[in-house]
Coordinates of C-alpha atoms and ligand atoms in Angstrom, one line a residue:
M217 CA -8.4 -10.4 -26.4
G218 CA -11.7 -11.9 -27.3
K219 CA -14.8 -9.9 -26.4
S220 CA -17.3 -12.8 -26.6
A221 CA -18.1 -14.4 -23.3
D222 CA -21.1 -16.5 -24.0
S223 CA -22.0 -19.2 -21.5
S224 CA -20.9 -21.9 -23.9
N225 CA -17.3 -20.9 -23.0
R226 CA -18.4 -21.6 -19.4
K227 CA -17.1 -18.2 -18.3
T228 CA -19.3 -18.1 -15.3
I229 CA -18.7 -17.4 -11.6
D230 CA -19.1 -21.1 -10.7
S231 CA -16.8 -22.3 -13.4
T232 CA -14.1 -19.8 -12.3
L233 CA -14.4 -21.0 -8.7
K234 CA -14.2 -24.7 -9.7
R235 CA -11.1 -24.0 -11.8
I236 CA -9.3 -22.2 -9.1
Y237 CA -9.9 -25.0 -6.6
A238 CA -9.2 -27.8 -9.1
Q239 CA -5.8 -26.1 -9.6
K240 CA -5.2 -25.8 -5.9
R241 CA -5.8 -29.5 -5.3
S242 CA -3.9 -30.9 -8.3
V243 CA -0.7 -32.9 -7.9
P244 CA 1.7 -32.4 -10.9
Q245 CA 0.7 -34.7 -13.8
V246 CA 4.3 -35.7 -14.3
M247 CA 4.2 -37.7 -11.0
F248 CA 1.4 -39.8 -12.4
W249 CA 3.5 -40.9 -15.4
I250 CA 6.6 -41.5 -13.2
L251 CA 4.5 -43.8 -10.9
L252 CA 3.0 -45.6 -13.9
V253 CA 6.5 -46.2 -15.4
L254 CA 7.9 -47.4 -12.1
Y255 CA 5.0 -49.8 -11.8
F256 CA 5.8 -51.3 -15.2
I257 CA 9.5 -51.6 -14.5
A258 CA 8.8 -53.3 -11.1
T259 CA 6.3 -55.7 -12.8
F260 CA 8.8 -56.5 -15.5
I261 CA 11.6 -57.3 -13.0
I262 CA 9.2 -59.5 -11.0
S263 CA 8.3 -61.5 -14.1
I264 CA 12.0 -62.1 -15.2
S265 CA 13.2 -62.8 -11.6
A266 CA 10.4 -65.2 -11.0
S267 CA 11.1 -67.3 -14.1
S268 CA 14.9 -67.0 -14.2
G269 CA 17.1 -69.4 -12.4
A270 CA 19.9 -66.8 -12.2
S271 CA 21.3 -65.6 -9.0
I272 CA 23.4 -62.6 -7.9
M273 CA 26.3 -62.4 -5.4
I274 CA 25.8 -60.2 -2.3
A275 CA 28.4 -60.1 0.5
G276 CA 30.1 -63.3 -0.9
R277 CA 26.8 -65.2 -0.9
S278 CA 24.8 -66.3 -4.0
L279 CA 21.2 -65.2 -3.8
P280 CA 18.6 -66.4 -6.4
M281 CA 16.9 -63.6 -8.3
Y282 CA 13.4 -64.7 -7.2
T283 CA 14.2 -63.6 -3.6
F284 CA 13.9 -60.0 -4.8
A285 CA 10.4 -60.6 -6.3
G286 CA 8.8 -59.6 -3.0
V287 CA 10.6 -56.2 -3.0
F288 CA 9.5 -55.3 -6.5
S289 CA 6.0 -56.6 -5.9
S290 CA 5.6 -54.2 -2.9
L291 CA 7.0 -51.4 -5.0
S292 CA 4.5 -52.0 -7.8
H293 CA 1.6 -52.1 -5.2
I294 CA 2.8 -48.8 -3.6
C295 CA 2.8 -47.2 -7.1
V296 CA -0.9 -48.2 -7.9
V297 CA -2.0 -47.2 -4.4
M298 CA -0.4 -43.7 -4.8
I299 CA -1.9 -43.3 -8.2
T300 CA -5.3 -44.1 -6.8
V301 CA -4.8 -41.8 -3.8
Y302 CA -3.5 -38.7 -5.6
Y303 CA -5.0 -38.8 -9.1
G304 CA -8.8 -39.2 -8.4
K305 CA -10.9 -40.9 -10.9
Q306 CA -8.2 -40.9 -13.6
G307 CA -5.8 -42.6 -11.1
F308 CA -8.3 -45.2 -10.0
V309 CA -9.3 -46.2 -13.5
S310 CA -5.6 -46.4 -14.6
A311 CA -4.6 -48.5 -11.5
L312 CA -7.6 -50.8 -11.9
T313 CA -6.8 -51.3 -15.7
V314 CA -3.2 -52.2 -15.2
L315 CA -4.0 -54.6 -12.3
F316 CA -6.8 -56.3 -14.4
I317 CA -4.4 -56.6 -17.4
Q318 CA -1.8 -58.1 -15.1
L319 CA -4.1 -60.6 -13.4
P320 CA -4.7 -63.0 -16.4
L321 CA -1.0 -62.8 -17.3
I322 CA 0.0 -64.1 -13.8
L323 CA -2.7 -66.7 -13.9
M324 CA -1.4 -67.9 -17.3
S325 CA 2.1 -68.1 -15.9
V326 CA 0.8 -70.2 -13.0
F327 CA -1.5 -72.6 -14.8
M328 CA 0.0 -72.8 -18.3
G329 CA 3.6 -72.3 -17.4
H330 CA 3.3 -74.4 -14.2
N331 CA 5.2 -71.7 -12.5
L332 CA 4.1 -71.9 -8.9
T333 CA 6.5 -69.2 -7.7
S334 CA 4.0 -66.7 -9.3
L335 CA 1.1 -67.9 -7.1
P336 CA 1.6 -65.3 -4.3
G337 CA 1.5 -62.7 -7.1
V338 CA -2.1 -63.7 -7.8
F339 CA -3.1 -63.1 -4.3
G340 CA -1.1 -59.8 -4.2
N341 CA -2.8 -58.7 -7.4
I342 CA -6.3 -59.5 -6.0
M343 CA -5.5 -57.8 -2.7
A344 CA -4.3 -54.7 -4.6
I345 CA -7.5 -54.5 -6.6
A346 CA -9.5 -54.8 -3.4
V347 CA -7.4 -52.1 -1.6
I348 CA -7.7 -49.5 -4.4
I349 CA -11.5 -50.1 -4.7
L350 CA -11.7 -49.3 -0.9
I351 CA -9.4 -46.3 -1.2
R352 CA -11.5 -45.0 -4.1
R353 CA -14.8 -45.4 -2.2
N354 CA -13.3 -43.6 0.7
N355 CA -11.9 -40.8 -1.5
V356 CA -15.2 -40.2 -3.2
K357 CA -16.7 -39.6 0.3
I358 CA -13.8 -37.3 1.4
D359 CA -14.0 -35.4 -1.9
A360 CA -17.7 -34.8 -1.6
Y361 CA -17.2 -33.6 2.0
Q362 CA -14.3 -31.4 1.0
D363 CA -16.4 -30.0 -1.9
S364 CA -19.2 -29.0 0.5
L365 CA -16.7 -27.5 2.9
R366 CA -15.1 -25.6 0.1
T367 CA -18.4 -24.3 -1.2
Q368 CA -19.3 -23.1 2.3
A369 CA -15.9 -21.5 2.7
V370 CA -16.1 -19.5 -0.5
T371 CA -19.8 -18.7 -0.5
D372 CA -21.5 -15.8 1.1
I373 CA -24.3 -17.3 3.2
L374 CA -26.9 -14.6 2.6
T375 CA -26.6 -14.0 -1.1
G376 CA -25.0 -17.2 -2.4
L377 CA -22.4 -15.2 -4.2
P378 CA -18.7 -15.9 -3.8
N379 CA -17.3 -14.2 -0.7
W380 CA -14.1 -12.3 0.2
F381 CA -12.0 -15.4 0.4
A382 CA -13.0 -16.5 -3.1
V383 CA -12.4 -13.2 -4.7
T384 CA -9.0 -12.8 -3.1
E385 CA -8.0 -16.2 -4.4
L386 CA -9.0 -15.1 -7.9
I387 CA -7.2 -11.8 -7.7
E388 CA -4.0 -13.4 -6.4
E389 CA -4.2 -15.9 -9.3
L390 CA -4.6 -13.1 -11.9
I391 CA -1.8 -11.1 -10.4
R392 CA 0.5 -14.2 -10.4
K393 CA -0.4 -15.0 -14.0
K394 CA -0.1 -11.3 -15.0
I395 CA -3.6 -11.2 -16.5
P396 CA -4.9 -7.7 -16.7
F397 CA -8.1 -6.9 -14.9
A398 CA -10.2 -4.1 -13.5
L399 CA -11.0 -4.3 -9.8
V400 CA -14.3 -2.6 -9.0
T401 CA -15.5 -2.0 -5.5
I402 CA -19.2 -1.4 -5.1
D403 CA -21.1 0.2 -2.2
M404 CA -24.9 0.6 -2.2
N405 CA -26.1 4.2 -1.9
G406 CA -28.2 5.0 1.2
F407 CA -28.3 1.4 2.3
K408 CA -28.2 2.4 5.9
I409 CA -31.4 4.3 5.4
I410 CA -33.1 1.2 4.0
N411 CA -31.9 -0.8 7.0
D412 CA -32.9 1.9 9.5
T413 CA -36.3 2.7 8.1
M414 CA -37.5 -0.7 6.8
G415 CA -35.6 -3.1 9.0
F416 CA -32.8 -5.6 8.5
D417 CA -35.0 -8.1 6.8
T418 CA -35.8 -5.7 4.0
G419 CA -32.2 -4.7 3.9
N420 CA -31.2 -8.4 3.5
E421 CA -33.8 -8.9 0.8
V422 CA -32.4 -5.9 -1.2
L423 CA -28.9 -7.5 -0.9
V424 CA -30.2 -10.9 -2.1
E425 CA -32.1 -9.3 -5.0
A426 CA -29.1 -7.2 -6.0
A427 CA -26.8 -10.3 -5.8
K428 CA -29.2 -12.3 -8.0
R429 CA -29.4 -9.6 -10.6
W430 CA -25.6 -9.1 -10.7
K431 CA -24.9 -12.8 -10.9
A432 CA -27.2 -13.0 -13.9
V433 CA -25.3 -10.2 -15.5
A434 CA -21.9 -11.8 -14.8
D435 CA -23.0 -15.2 -16.0
G436 CA -25.1 -14.0 -18.9
G437 CA -22.1 -12.8 -20.9
A438 CA -24.0 -9.8 -22.3
T439 CA -21.3 -7.4 -20.9
G440 CA -18.8 -8.7 -23.4
T441 CA -16.2 -9.0 -20.7
F442 CA -15.4 -11.9 -18.4
D443 CA -16.7 -10.9 -14.9
F444 CA -16.7 -12.3 -11.4
I445 CA -18.7 -10.7 -8.6
A446 CA -18.5 -11.4 -4.9
R447 CA -20.0 -9.9 -1.7
L448 CA -17.4 -8.7 0.9
S449 CA -19.6 -7.7 3.8
G450 CA -22.7 -5.6 4.5
D451 CA -23.5 -3.7 1.3
E452 CA -20.0 -3.9 -0.2
F453 CA -19.4 -6.0 -3.3
V454 CA -16.4 -6.4 -5.5
L455 CA -16.4 -7.0 -9.2
V456 CA -13.4 -8.4 -11.2
I457 CA -13.6 -7.6 -14.9
R458 CA -11.3 -9.3 -17.4
E459 CA -11.0 -9.5 -21.2
F460 CA -11.6 -5.8 -22.0
E461 CA -10.0 -3.9 -24.7
S462 CA -10.4 -0.3 -23.5
D463 CA -11.6 1.8 -20.6
D464 CA -15.0 2.1 -22.5
D465 CA -15.4 -1.7 -22.3
I466 CA -15.0 -1.6 -18.5
R467 CA -17.4 1.3 -18.1
N468 CA -20.0 -0.3 -20.3
S469 CA -19.8 -3.5 -18.3
I470 CA -20.1 -1.6 -15.0
R471 CA -23.1 0.3 -16.5
M472 CA -24.9 -3.0 -17.0
Y473 CA -24.5 -3.8 -13.4
E474 CA -25.7 -0.4 -12.5
A475 CA -28.7 -0.7 -14.8
A476 CA -29.6 -4.1 -13.4
L477 CA -29.6 -2.7 -9.9
N478 CA -31.5 0.4 -10.8
D479 CA -34.6 -1.5 -12.1
Q480 CA -37.4 -1.1 -9.6
M481 CA -37.3 -3.6 -6.8
D482 CA -41.0 -4.2 -6.6
N483 CA -40.7 -8.0 -6.3
I484 CA -39.6 -7.7 -2.7
G485 CA -42.8 -6.0 -1.7
Y486 CA -41.6 -2.4 -1.8
D487 CA -41.7 0.1 -4.6
F488 CA -38.3 1.6 -4.4
F489 CA -35.1 2.1 -6.5
V490 CA -31.7 1.2 -5.3
S491 CA -28.4 2.6 -6.6
A492 CA -24.7 1.9 -5.9
S493 CA -21.4 3.7 -6.3
F494 CA -18.6 1.9 -8.3
G495 CA -14.9 2.8 -8.1
Y496 CA -12.3 0.9 -10.1
S497 CA -8.5 0.5 -10.5
L498 CA -6.5 -1.4 -13.0
F499 CA -4.0 -4.2 -12.7
P500 CA -1.2 -3.9 -13.7
Y501 CA -1.6 -0.2 -14.6
D502 CA -2.4 1.3 -11.2
S503 CA -0.6 -1.3 -9.0
G504 CA 0.6 -4.8 -8.9
D505 CA -0.5 -5.3 -5.3
M506 CA -3.9 -6.6 -4.3
D507 CA -4.3 -4.5 -1.1
E508 CA -3.3 -1.4 -3.0
L509 CA -5.7 -2.0 -5.8
I510 CA -8.5 -2.4 -3.3
T511 CA -7.5 0.8 -1.5
F512 CA -7.4 2.6 -4.8
S513 CA -10.7 1.5 -6.1
N514 CA -12.2 2.3 -2.7
L515 CA -10.8 5.8 -2.9
A516 CA -12.4 6.2 -6.3
M517 CA -15.7 4.7 -5.0
Y518 CA -15.8 7.0 -2.0
E519 CA -15.0 10.0 -4.1
I520 CA -17.9 9.5 -6.4
K521 CA -20.2 8.6 -3.5
N522 CA -19.4 11.7 -1.6
E523 CA -19.8 14.0 -4.7
R524 CA -23.5 13.1 -4.8
S525 CA -23.4 14.3 -8.4
G526 CA -25.8 11.7 -9.8
E527 CA -22.8 10.0 -11.4
H528 CA -22.0 6.6 -10.0
I529 CA -18.8 5.3 -11.7
R530 CA -15.3 6.7 -11.1
K531 CA -11.9 5.4 -12.1
Y532 CA -9.0 5.8 -9.7
S533 CA -6.4 8.4 -10.5
K534 CA -3.1 9.3 -8.7
D535 CA -4.5 12.7 -7.5
M536 CA -6.9 10.8 -5.2
Q537 CA -4.0 9.3 -3.3
K538 CA -2.5 12.8 -2.8
K539 CA -5.9 14.0 -1.6
E540 CA -6.2 11.0 0.7
R541 CA -2.8 11.6 2.2
T542 CA -3.6 15.3 2.6
L543 CA -6.8 14.3 4.5
E544 CA -4.8 11.8 6.6
V545 CA -2.2 14.4 7.5
E546 CA -4.9 17.0 8.3
V547 CA -6.4 14.6 10.8
K548 CA -3.0 13.9 12.3
I549 CA -2.3 17.7 12.6
K550 CA -5.7 18.2 14.3
N551 CA -5.0 15.4 16.7
A552 CA -1.5 16.6 17.5
L553 CA -2.9 20.1 18.1
D554 CA -5.7 18.9 20.3
N555 CA -3.5 16.6 22.4
D556 CA -0.6 19.1 22.6
K557 CA 1.6 16.8 20.5
V558 CA 3.1 19.4 18.2
L559 CA 6.8 19.3 19.2
Y560 CA 9.9 21.3 18.1
M561 CA 13.6 20.9 17.8
L562 CA 16.3 23.6 17.9
Q563 CA 19.0 23.7 15.2
P564 CA 22.0 25.7 16.2
Q565 CA 23.3 28.6 14.1
Y566 CA 27.0 29.7 14.3
D567 CA 29.2 32.5 13.2
M568 CA 32.2 31.6 11.1
N569 CA 34.4 31.2 14.3
H570 CA 32.0 28.5 15.5
K571 CA 30.5 30.8 18.1
L572 CA 26.9 30.1 18.8
R573 CA 24.5 32.7 17.3
G574 CA 21.2 31.1 18.3
F575 CA 18.7 28.4 17.3
E576 CA 16.0 27.9 14.6
A577 CA 12.9 26.2 16.0
L578 CA 11.7 23.5 13.7
A579 CA 8.2 21.9 14.1
R580 CA 8.0 18.2 14.6
M581 CA 5.0 15.9 14.7
K582 CA 5.0 12.2 15.5
D583 CA 3.1 9.6 13.5
D584 CA 1.2 6.8 15.3
D585 CA 4.1 4.4 14.9
G586 CA 6.4 6.9 16.7
S587 CA 8.3 8.0 13.6
F588 CA 8.4 11.7 12.7
I589 CA 6.3 13.1 9.9
S590 CA 8.5 15.6 8.0
P591 CA 7.5 19.3 8.3
A592 CA 8.1 19.5 4.6
E593 CA 4.9 17.3 4.3
F594 CA 2.7 18.6 7.2
I595 CA 3.5 22.3 7.0
P596 CA 2.1 22.7 3.4
V597 CA -1.0 20.7 4.5
A598 CA -1.4 23.0 7.5
E599 CA -1.1 26.0 5.2
K600 CA -3.7 24.6 2.9
T601 CA -6.2 23.7 5.6
G602 CA -5.9 26.8 7.7
L603 CA -4.2 25.1 10.6
I604 CA -0.8 26.7 10.1
D605 CA -1.3 29.5 12.6
R606 CA -2.2 27.0 15.3
V607 CA 0.9 24.9 14.4
D608 CA 3.1 28.0 14.4
S609 CA 1.7 29.2 17.7
A610 CA 2.3 25.8 19.3
V611 CA 5.9 25.9 18.3
F612 CA 6.2 29.7 19.2
G613 CA 4.8 29.2 22.7
K614 CA 6.9 26.1 23.6
A615 CA 10.2 27.2 22.0
A616 CA 10.0 30.8 23.3
T617 CA 9.1 29.7 26.9
Y618 CA 12.1 27.2 26.8
V619 CA 14.6 29.6 25.3
G620 CA 13.2 32.5 27.4
N621 CA 14.0 30.5 30.6
L622 CA 17.4 29.6 29.3
I623 CA 18.2 33.2 28.7
K624 CA 16.9 34.2 32.2
E625 CA 19.1 31.4 33.8
T626 CA 22.3 32.0 31.8
G627 CA 22.1 35.6 30.6
S628 CA 23.0 34.2 27.1
D629 CA 22.5 36.4 24.1
V630 CA 21.3 33.6 21.8
I631 CA 18.7 34.4 19.2
L632 CA 15.6 32.3 18.7
S633 CA 14.4 32.1 15.1
L634 CA 10.8 31.1 14.5
N635 CA 9.4 30.1 11.1
V636 CA 6.2 32.0 10.4
S637 CA 3.8 31.4 7.6
V638 CA 2.7 34.4 5.7
K639 CA -1.0 33.4 6.1
H640 CA -0.4 33.5 9.9
L641 CA 1.5 36.7 9.7
M642 CA -1.4 38.4 7.9
K643 CA -3.9 37.5 10.6
K644 CA -5.1 40.7 12.3
D645 CA -4.1 39.7 15.8
F646 CA -0.6 38.5 14.8
L647 CA 1.1 41.6 16.3
V648 CA -0.8 41.0 19.6
E649 CA 0.3 37.4 19.6
I650 CA 4.0 38.4 19.2
S651 CA 3.9 41.0 21.9
N652 CA 2.1 38.5 24.2
L653 CA 4.8 35.9 23.4
I654 CA 7.5 38.3 24.3
A655 CA 5.7 39.2 27.6
S656 CA 4.9 35.6 28.6
S657 CA 8.3 34.1 27.7
G658 CA 10.4 36.9 28.9
I659 CA 12.5 36.6 25.8
P660 CA 14.0 40.0 24.9
A661 CA 12.5 41.2 21.6
E662 CA 15.9 41.7 20.0
Q663 CA 16.7 38.0 20.7
L664 CA 13.6 36.9 18.7
E665 CA 13.7 36.5 15.0
L666 CA 10.9 35.7 12.5
E667 CA 11.7 33.8 9.3
I668 CA 9.6 34.5 6.3
T669 CA 10.0 32.3 3.2
E670 CA 11.0 34.4 0.3
S671 CA 8.8 32.8 -2.4
I672 CA 5.6 33.1 -0.3
M673 CA 6.5 36.5 0.9
I674 CA 6.8 38.1 -2.5
E675 CA 3.3 37.0 -3.5
S676 CA 1.8 38.9 -0.5
V677 CA 4.4 41.6 0.1
E678 CA 2.1 44.5 -0.1
K679 CA -0.4 43.2 2.5
A680 CA 2.4 41.9 4.7
M681 CA 4.6 44.9 4.7
N682 CA 2.7 46.9 7.3
C683 CA 2.8 44.1 9.7
I684 CA 6.5 43.4 9.1
N685 CA 7.3 47.1 9.7
E686 CA 5.4 46.9 13.0
I687 CA 7.2 43.8 14.1
R688 CA 10.5 45.5 13.3
K689 CA 9.5 48.5 15.4
M690 CA 9.0 46.1 18.4
G691 CA 12.7 45.3 18.0
V692 CA 12.1 41.7 16.7
K693 CA 14.4 40.6 13.9
I694 CA 13.3 39.5 10.4
A695 CA 15.0 36.9 8.3
I696 CA 14.3 36.0 4.6
D697 CA 14.2 32.2 4.5
D698 CA 15.2 30.0 1.5
F699 CA 16.7 33.0 -0.3
G700 CA 17.4 32.5 -4.0
T701 CA 14.3 30.4 -4.6
G702 CA 11.8 33.1 -5.0
Y703 CA 13.2 35.6 -7.7
S704 CA 12.9 38.7 -5.5
S705 CA 13.5 41.9 -7.5
L706 CA 16.4 44.0 -6.3
S707 CA 14.2 47.1 -5.7
Y708 CA 11.8 45.1 -3.6
L709 CA 14.7 43.6 -1.6
N710 CA 16.3 46.9 -1.1
S711 CA 13.1 48.2 0.6
F712 CA 12.5 45.1 2.6
P713 CA 13.0 45.6 6.4
A714 CA 15.0 42.4 7.0
H715 CA 18.1 41.7 9.1
L716 CA 19.2 38.4 7.8
L717 CA 19.3 36.6 4.4
K718 CA 19.2 32.8 4.6
V719 CA 20.9 31.4 1.5
D720 CA 18.9 28.3 0.4
K721 CA 20.6 24.9 0.8
S722 CA 20.2 24.2 -2.9
F723 CA 22.9 26.9 -3.7
I724 CA 25.2 25.7 -0.9
D725 CA 25.0 22.1 -2.3
K726 CA 26.2 23.2 -5.7
M727 CA 28.7 25.7 -4.4
N728 CA 31.8 23.5 -4.5
T729 CA 31.0 21.7 -7.8
S730 CA 32.0 24.6 -10.1
D731 CA 33.6 28.0 -9.9
S732 CA 30.5 29.7 -11.4
S733 CA 28.3 28.2 -8.6
K734 CA 30.7 29.5 -6.0
Q735 CA 30.7 32.9 -7.7
Y736 CA 26.9 32.8 -7.6
V737 CA 26.8 32.3 -3.8
A738 CA 29.5 35.0 -3.4
A739 CA 27.4 37.4 -5.4
I740 CA 24.3 36.7 -3.2
I741 CA 26.4 37.3 -0.1
T742 CA 27.8 40.6 -1.5
L743 CA 24.3 41.7 -2.5
G744 CA 23.0 40.9 0.9
H745 CA 25.8 43.0 2.5
V746 CA 25.1 45.9 0.1
M747 CA 21.5 45.8 1.1
G748 CA 22.5 45.9 4.8
F749 CA 21.6 42.3 5.7
N750 CA 23.7 39.7 7.5
V751 CA 23.9 36.5 5.5
I752 CA 23.6 32.9 6.8
S753 CA 24.1 29.8 4.7
E754 CA 21.6 26.9 5.3
G755 CA 22.3 23.2 4.9
V756 CA 26.1 23.3 5.2
E757 CA 27.1 19.7 5.4
D758 CA 30.9 19.6 5.1
A759 CA 34.1 21.3 6.1
D760 CA 35.1 22.3 2.5
Q761 CA 31.8 24.3 2.3
I762 CA 32.8 26.1 5.5
E763 CA 36.1 27.1 4.1
T764 CA 34.6 28.4 0.9
L765 CA 32.0 30.3 2.9
K766 CA 34.7 31.9 5.0
D767 CA 36.6 32.9 1.7
I768 CA 33.5 34.6 0.2
G769 CA 32.6 36.5 3.4
C770 CA 29.5 34.7 4.7
D771 CA 28.5 35.7 8.3
Y772 CA 26.9 32.7 9.7
I773 CA 26.2 29.0 9.0
Q774 CA 23.5 26.6 9.9
G775 CA 23.8 22.9 8.9
Y776 CA 24.5 19.4 9.8
V777 CA 28.3 20.0 9.7
W778 CA 28.1 21.8 13.0
G779 CA 24.8 20.9 14.4
K780 CA 21.6 18.9 13.5
P781 CA 18.3 19.9 15.0
L782 CA 18.5 19.1 18.7
L783 CA 16.0 18.2 21.4
P784 CA 15.4 21.3 23.5
E785 CA 17.4 19.8 26.5
D786 CA 20.4 19.2 24.3
A787 CA 20.2 22.7 22.9
G788 CA 20.1 23.9 26.6
K789 CA 23.3 22.0 27.3
L790 CA 25.0 23.7 24.4
V791 CA 24.2 27.1 25.8
T792 CA 25.2 26.3 29.4
S793 CA 28.5 24.7 28.1
V794 CA 29.6 27.9 26.3
Ligands
C2E246 P1 13.6 25.9 6.7 O1 13.0 26.9 7.6 O2 14.4 26.3 5.5 O3 14.4 25.0 7.7 C1 15.6 24.3 7.3 C2 15.4 22.9 7.0 O4 16.6 22.3 6.5 C3 15.0 22.1 8.2 O5 14.2 21.0 7.8 C4 16.3 21.5 8.7 O6 16.2 20.4 9.5 C5 17.0 21.3 7.4 N1 18.5 21.3 7.5 C6 19.2 22.2 8.2 N2 20.5 21.9 8.0 C7 20.6 20.9 7.1 C8 21.7 20.1 6.5 O7 22.9 20.4 6.7 N3 21.3 19.1 5.6 C9 20.0 18.9 5.3 N4 19.8 17.9 4.5 N5 19.0 19.5 5.9 C10 19.3 20.5 6.8 P2 12.9 20.7 8.4 O8 13.0 20.7 9.9 O9 12.4 19.4 7.8 O10 11.9 21.8 8.0 C11 11.5 22.0 6.7 C12 10.7 23.3 6.5 O11 9.5 23.2 7.2 C13 11.4 24.5 7.1 O12 12.4 24.9 6.2 C14 10.3 25.4 7.2 O13 10.0 26.0 5.9 C15 9.1 24.6 7.6 N6 8.9 24.7 9.0 C16 9.5 24.0 10.0 N7 9.0 24.3 11.2 C17 8.0 25.2 11.0 C18 7.1 26.0 11.8 O14 7.1 25.9 13.0 N8 6.3 26.9 11.2 C19 6.3 27.0 9.8 N9 5.4 27.9 9.3 N10 7.1 26.3 9.0 C20 8.0 25.5 9.6
MG247 MG1 13.5 28.4 8.4
MG248 MG1 15.3 27.5 4.7

């Protein structure tokens, strides 16, 4: 790719705009040639039919050839008119040339060949010349009007730079033609303060001055890249950089825009310096979609802006998206908590004879479009952002109240299993929360179970152990969730005060694929029994797995095969129907 971009190459903003719109308006050139050839064929047929005495038979009648001259004459005129209408100046000149060449030939045929049948052709030819001159005059006016409309449509009124519409046309074209480019979004720093303290007029002057400087950089060619800059709205601009060889080229170009802005703005009557933040993403590397590229460069731009580190240029990276999603999910969790929108479902657990053991409460949260956000996504965010105890407590309160009432009404011995985060468990008032929960819901302590994930638990076992022992003393059961994923040592397991081991779904999935996998699950179950725990298998999805689990002595199962997570009312029906 060439790095030179001097103005002799006409790589300016205006030339780019003109090219885009010339392309948009153009009719395929091949049509031009087809019309011209048709014109010559029609003219040729007219000339032979007019001078020939031959005739052709149609429906048993003999018709002289010259009767068809009118048809071909009309066809030839339609061709020149279309060429004039659709092919601008080129079409007009071509049409006029062929008509002027044709005119003396017809005149010669009339006067020298004494061929009076060609006389109407003379008038036709003169009329056609007059018509295409009129069409051309009209087209010139329409074109000028369209050009002014187009200029208005693609120009930002305040700064005279191209606007949002223009830059999207360019981006779409580059994406269509697969031409690599960097999309840079720019936002002035502290522009609101300028507007608030010095008024809108000064704010506008700053925008106009910035636009003027940036246009000079883009058109000057000193960046070595091929640039196009547009104003989107307010103090937001977008820069499209092409013809770079490396990331350094892009950064160097952006630095020139930064430097141009940073020069003191004394010419607008104030002695101040303005800066901006620049974020960029790359086509096709980061995305092939325009909206996504804009979102990505905005992410980078806001990240560098919010850092306030003195640096002003940032390239998009995939981590930013994760951070953004985390932030988004955090806001959704807060909203759900504030508006009592954290929901739960109850997944049944059974013994091997299909007798109901109880339910695991699983948190649910609805997105704005009504779909569920997976707890696998929002629970880790809640853990990271310190919201997990509020989420847990919302589920605890609702599920325990519902199941407590169910137990009161039916006398059922079902167990309610609650997932608890270790962070939550280690809060100093956790024990008080659990005893309050038992008191308020009326659920008997021995029908309440807390699930602690193995992998998280072993990291914090020392600190958590006291609390777990206290919970156990209350009569509440303890389950070790996702067992097998956390590499617990045997000695630690032996001393852990749990009742139940939950074998992780990943082991159950593999269990029937090989004998060794089956032996592995069998060994976990035996180990659990030796340690004095009951064992439940999670994520059991088919009848073969149930058979295998019966063979190797599993105590309980939980999985889609016998029950997906249910709405509380449906779980209630399951209890009352027993
Ligand atoms: P978990 O505690 O291991 O819960 C079991 C997960 O496996 C649930 O996913 C459940 O819907 C799913 N599952 C059960 N049987 C099957 C099956 O046969 N096939 C398949 N494909 N999946 C099955 P869910 O509800 O998405 O929960 C994911 C994780 O989120 C839970 O894993 C738990 O670690 C966490 N979680 C859920 N609710 C809470 C809560 O209230 N508090 C805390 N701290 N964590 C929660
Ligand atoms: Mg669980
Ligand atoms: Mg689990």
